[in-house]
Short mmCIF file of C-alpha atoms in Angstrom, two decimals:
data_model
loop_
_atom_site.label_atom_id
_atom_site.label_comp_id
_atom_site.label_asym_id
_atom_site.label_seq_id
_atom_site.Cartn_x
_atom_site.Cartn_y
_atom_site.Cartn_z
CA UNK A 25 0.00 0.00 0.00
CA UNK A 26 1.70 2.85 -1.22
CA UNK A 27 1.25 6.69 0.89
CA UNK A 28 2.36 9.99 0.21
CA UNK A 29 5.32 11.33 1.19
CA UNK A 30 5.52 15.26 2.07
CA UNK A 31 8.76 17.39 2.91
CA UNK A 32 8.29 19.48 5.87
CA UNK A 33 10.44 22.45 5.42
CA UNK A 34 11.34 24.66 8.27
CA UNK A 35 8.44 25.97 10.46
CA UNK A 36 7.54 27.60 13.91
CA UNK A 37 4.53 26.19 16.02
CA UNK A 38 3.65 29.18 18.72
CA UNK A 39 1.53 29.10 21.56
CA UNK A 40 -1.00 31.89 22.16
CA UNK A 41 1.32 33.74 24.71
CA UNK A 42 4.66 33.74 21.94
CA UNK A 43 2.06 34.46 19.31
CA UNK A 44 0.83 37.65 21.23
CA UNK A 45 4.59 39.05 22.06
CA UNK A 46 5.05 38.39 18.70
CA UNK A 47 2.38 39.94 16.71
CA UNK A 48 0.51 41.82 19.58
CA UNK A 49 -2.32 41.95 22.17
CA UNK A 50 -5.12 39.72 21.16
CA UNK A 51 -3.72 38.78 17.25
CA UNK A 52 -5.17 35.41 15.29
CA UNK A 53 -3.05 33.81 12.83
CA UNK A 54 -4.24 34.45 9.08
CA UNK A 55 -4.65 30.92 7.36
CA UNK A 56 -2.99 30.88 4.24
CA UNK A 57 -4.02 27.01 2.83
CA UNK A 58 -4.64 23.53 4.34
CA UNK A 59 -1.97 21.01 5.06
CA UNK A 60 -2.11 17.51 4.43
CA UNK A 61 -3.47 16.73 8.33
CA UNK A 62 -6.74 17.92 9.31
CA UNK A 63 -7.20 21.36 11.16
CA UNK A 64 -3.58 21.97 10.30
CA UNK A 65 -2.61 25.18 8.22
CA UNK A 66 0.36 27.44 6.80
CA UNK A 67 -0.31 30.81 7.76
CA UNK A 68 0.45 34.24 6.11
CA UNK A 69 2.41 35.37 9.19
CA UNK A 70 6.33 34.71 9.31
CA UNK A 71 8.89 35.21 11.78
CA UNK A 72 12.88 34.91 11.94
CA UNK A 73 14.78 32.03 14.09
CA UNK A 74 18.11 33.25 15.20
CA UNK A 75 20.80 30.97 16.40
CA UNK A 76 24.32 31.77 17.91
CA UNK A 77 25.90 31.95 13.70
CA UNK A 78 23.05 33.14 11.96
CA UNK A 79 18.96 33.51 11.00
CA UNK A 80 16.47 32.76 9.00
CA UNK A 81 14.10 34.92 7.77
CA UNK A 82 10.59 34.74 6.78
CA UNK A 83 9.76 31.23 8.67
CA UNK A 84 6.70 29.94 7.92
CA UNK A 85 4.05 29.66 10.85
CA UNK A 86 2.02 26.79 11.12
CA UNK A 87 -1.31 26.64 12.91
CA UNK A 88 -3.52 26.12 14.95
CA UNK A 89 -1.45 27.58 18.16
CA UNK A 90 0.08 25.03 20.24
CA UNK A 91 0.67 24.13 24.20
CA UNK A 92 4.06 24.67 23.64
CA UNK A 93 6.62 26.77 20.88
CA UNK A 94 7.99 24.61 18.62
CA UNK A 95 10.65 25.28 15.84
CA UNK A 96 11.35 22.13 13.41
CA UNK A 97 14.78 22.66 11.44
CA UNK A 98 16.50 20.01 9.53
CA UNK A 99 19.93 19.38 10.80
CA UNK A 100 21.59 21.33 8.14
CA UNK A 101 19.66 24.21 9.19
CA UNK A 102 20.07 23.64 12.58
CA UNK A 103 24.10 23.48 12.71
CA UNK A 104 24.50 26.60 9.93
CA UNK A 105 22.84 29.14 12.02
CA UNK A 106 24.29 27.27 15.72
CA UNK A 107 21.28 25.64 17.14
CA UNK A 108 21.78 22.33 18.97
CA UNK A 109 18.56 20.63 18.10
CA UNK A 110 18.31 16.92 18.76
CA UNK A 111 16.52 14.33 16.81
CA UNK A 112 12.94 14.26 18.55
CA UNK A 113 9.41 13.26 17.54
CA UNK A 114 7.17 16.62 17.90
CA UNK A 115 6.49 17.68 20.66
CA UNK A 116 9.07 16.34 22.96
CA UNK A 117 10.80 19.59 23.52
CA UNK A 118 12.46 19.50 26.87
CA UNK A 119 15.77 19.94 27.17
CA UNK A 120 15.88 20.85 23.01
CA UNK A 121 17.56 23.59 21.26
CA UNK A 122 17.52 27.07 21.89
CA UNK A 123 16.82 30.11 20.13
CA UNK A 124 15.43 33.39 19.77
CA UNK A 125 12.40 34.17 17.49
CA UNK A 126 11.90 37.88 16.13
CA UNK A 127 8.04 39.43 15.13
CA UNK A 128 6.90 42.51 13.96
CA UNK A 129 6.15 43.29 17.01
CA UNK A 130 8.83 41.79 19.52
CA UNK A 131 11.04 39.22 19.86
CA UNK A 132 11.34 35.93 22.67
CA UNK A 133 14.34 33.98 23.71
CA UNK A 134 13.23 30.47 24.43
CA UNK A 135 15.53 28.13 26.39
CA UNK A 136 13.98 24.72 24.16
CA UNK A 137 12.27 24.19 21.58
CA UNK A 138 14.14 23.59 18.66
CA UNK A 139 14.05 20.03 17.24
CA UNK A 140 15.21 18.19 13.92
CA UNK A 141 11.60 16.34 13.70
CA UNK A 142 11.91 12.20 13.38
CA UNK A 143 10.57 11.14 10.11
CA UNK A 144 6.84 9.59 10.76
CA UNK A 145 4.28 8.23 9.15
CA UNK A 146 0.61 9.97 9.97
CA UNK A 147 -2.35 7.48 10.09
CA UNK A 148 -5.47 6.67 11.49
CA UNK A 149 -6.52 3.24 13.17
CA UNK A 150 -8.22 1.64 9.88
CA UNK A 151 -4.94 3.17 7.78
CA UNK A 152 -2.82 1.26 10.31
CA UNK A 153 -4.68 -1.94 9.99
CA UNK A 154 -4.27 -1.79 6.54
CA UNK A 155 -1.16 -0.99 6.71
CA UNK A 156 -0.57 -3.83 9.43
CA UNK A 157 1.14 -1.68 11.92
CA UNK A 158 0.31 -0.11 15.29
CA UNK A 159 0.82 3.60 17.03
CA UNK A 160 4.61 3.74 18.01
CA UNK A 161 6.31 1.02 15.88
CA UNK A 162 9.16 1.81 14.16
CA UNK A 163 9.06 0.50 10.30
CA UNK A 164 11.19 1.54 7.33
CA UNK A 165 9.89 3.12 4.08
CA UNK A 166 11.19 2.31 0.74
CA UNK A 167 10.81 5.68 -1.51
CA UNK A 168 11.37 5.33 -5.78
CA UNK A 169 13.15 8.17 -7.39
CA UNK A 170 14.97 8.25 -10.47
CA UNK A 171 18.25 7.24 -9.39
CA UNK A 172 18.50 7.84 -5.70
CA UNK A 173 15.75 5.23 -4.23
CA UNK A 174 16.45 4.78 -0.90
CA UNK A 175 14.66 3.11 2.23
CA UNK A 176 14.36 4.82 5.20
CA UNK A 177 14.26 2.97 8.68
CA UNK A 178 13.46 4.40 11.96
CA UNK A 179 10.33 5.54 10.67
CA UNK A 180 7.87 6.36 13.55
CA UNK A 181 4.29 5.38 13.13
CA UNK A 182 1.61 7.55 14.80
CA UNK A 183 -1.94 6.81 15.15
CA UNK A 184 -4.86 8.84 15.39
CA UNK A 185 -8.46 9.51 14.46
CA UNK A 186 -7.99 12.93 13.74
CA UNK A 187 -4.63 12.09 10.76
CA UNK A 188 -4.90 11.79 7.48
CA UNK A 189 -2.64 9.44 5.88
CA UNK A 190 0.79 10.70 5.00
CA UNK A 191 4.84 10.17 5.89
CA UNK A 192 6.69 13.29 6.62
CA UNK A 193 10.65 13.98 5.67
CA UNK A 194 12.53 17.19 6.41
CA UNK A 195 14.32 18.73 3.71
CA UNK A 196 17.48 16.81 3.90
CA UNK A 197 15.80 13.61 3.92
CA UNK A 198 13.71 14.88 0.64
CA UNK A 199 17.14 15.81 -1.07
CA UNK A 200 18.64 12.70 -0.32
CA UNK A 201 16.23 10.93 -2.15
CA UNK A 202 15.34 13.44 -5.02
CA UNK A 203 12.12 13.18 -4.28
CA UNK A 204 9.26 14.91 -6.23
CA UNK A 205 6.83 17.25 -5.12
CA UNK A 206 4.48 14.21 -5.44
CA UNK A 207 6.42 11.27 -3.79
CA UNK A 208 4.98 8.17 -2.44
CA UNK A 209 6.45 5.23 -0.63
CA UNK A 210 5.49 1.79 1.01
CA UNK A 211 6.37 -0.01 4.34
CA UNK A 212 8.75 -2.78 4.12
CA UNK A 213 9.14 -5.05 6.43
#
């Protein structure tokens, strides 16, 4: 059973608080398109990550706001602008990278927070069953390109309802492989 395969490029999840320094008193994030997962969208609104040898500008938001602030580099990005991120799934931030994120209206230094995200597969209990694998197993993926196929391992499953079914790479991962902007790939076992 073949799934798609999406690169996630560098983004910021904010909670309401980092949102507000950010942006100002009381501001909404402006949804700019759906993403693959349901409820979850790119918004207009960008920000800059600064490490301790450089930034990037014009990050891409994603929304809804979150319990926590979240910035997901790829390791490339992470060591060319001197953030020590570590290899998490999202949302296990303690003890992560630091940084300090610049709005239009303010800027916040956050002690963790930065992670390189763990390549995972998205799906919901009937995609799993299909799939014949359960929330939290580890699998490998086998992606075709034209000329740099490769199979992935430590792949992290995640169930849930509220998914859609999809794997998620970070840009290095994508470039490795060539992939396409529409890639697909298969568990192999």
């Amino acid at each position: 059973m073949n799934f798609i395969v999406e690169t996630s490029a560098r983004h910021v999840h904010l909670t309401q608080e980092h949102l507000e320094i950010l942006f100002g008193n009381g501001y909404e994030l402006t949804k700019k398109k759906s993403l693959s997962q349901p409820g979850q969208f790119a918004c207009e609104e960008r920000v800059t990550v600064v490490g301790s040898k450089g930034e990037f500008k014009g990050i891409s938001i994603l929304g809804p706001v979150r319990k926590a602030t979240q910035i997901e580099l790829s390791a490339t990005d992470a060591r060319s602008i001197g953030i020590a991120a570590p290899l998490r799934e999202s949302g296990d931030v303690a003890g992560s990278g630091a940084c300090k994120i610049i709005g239009p209206a303010g800027e916040i230094e956050i002690t963790e927070g930065v992670i390189v995200a763990k390549r995972h597969i998205h799906a919901t209990p009937a995609e799993a069953e299909k799939l014949g694998v359960k929330d939290g197993e580890v699998v490998s993926v086998k992606i075709d390109t034209d000329g740099r196929s490769l199979i992935f391992g430590d792949v992290v499953v995640r169930v849930n309802e509220n998914y859609a079914l999809a794997m998620h790479i970070d840009t290095d991962e994508s470039n490795a492989a060539s992939c396409s902007r529409e890639q697909y790939g298969e568990i192999i076992k």
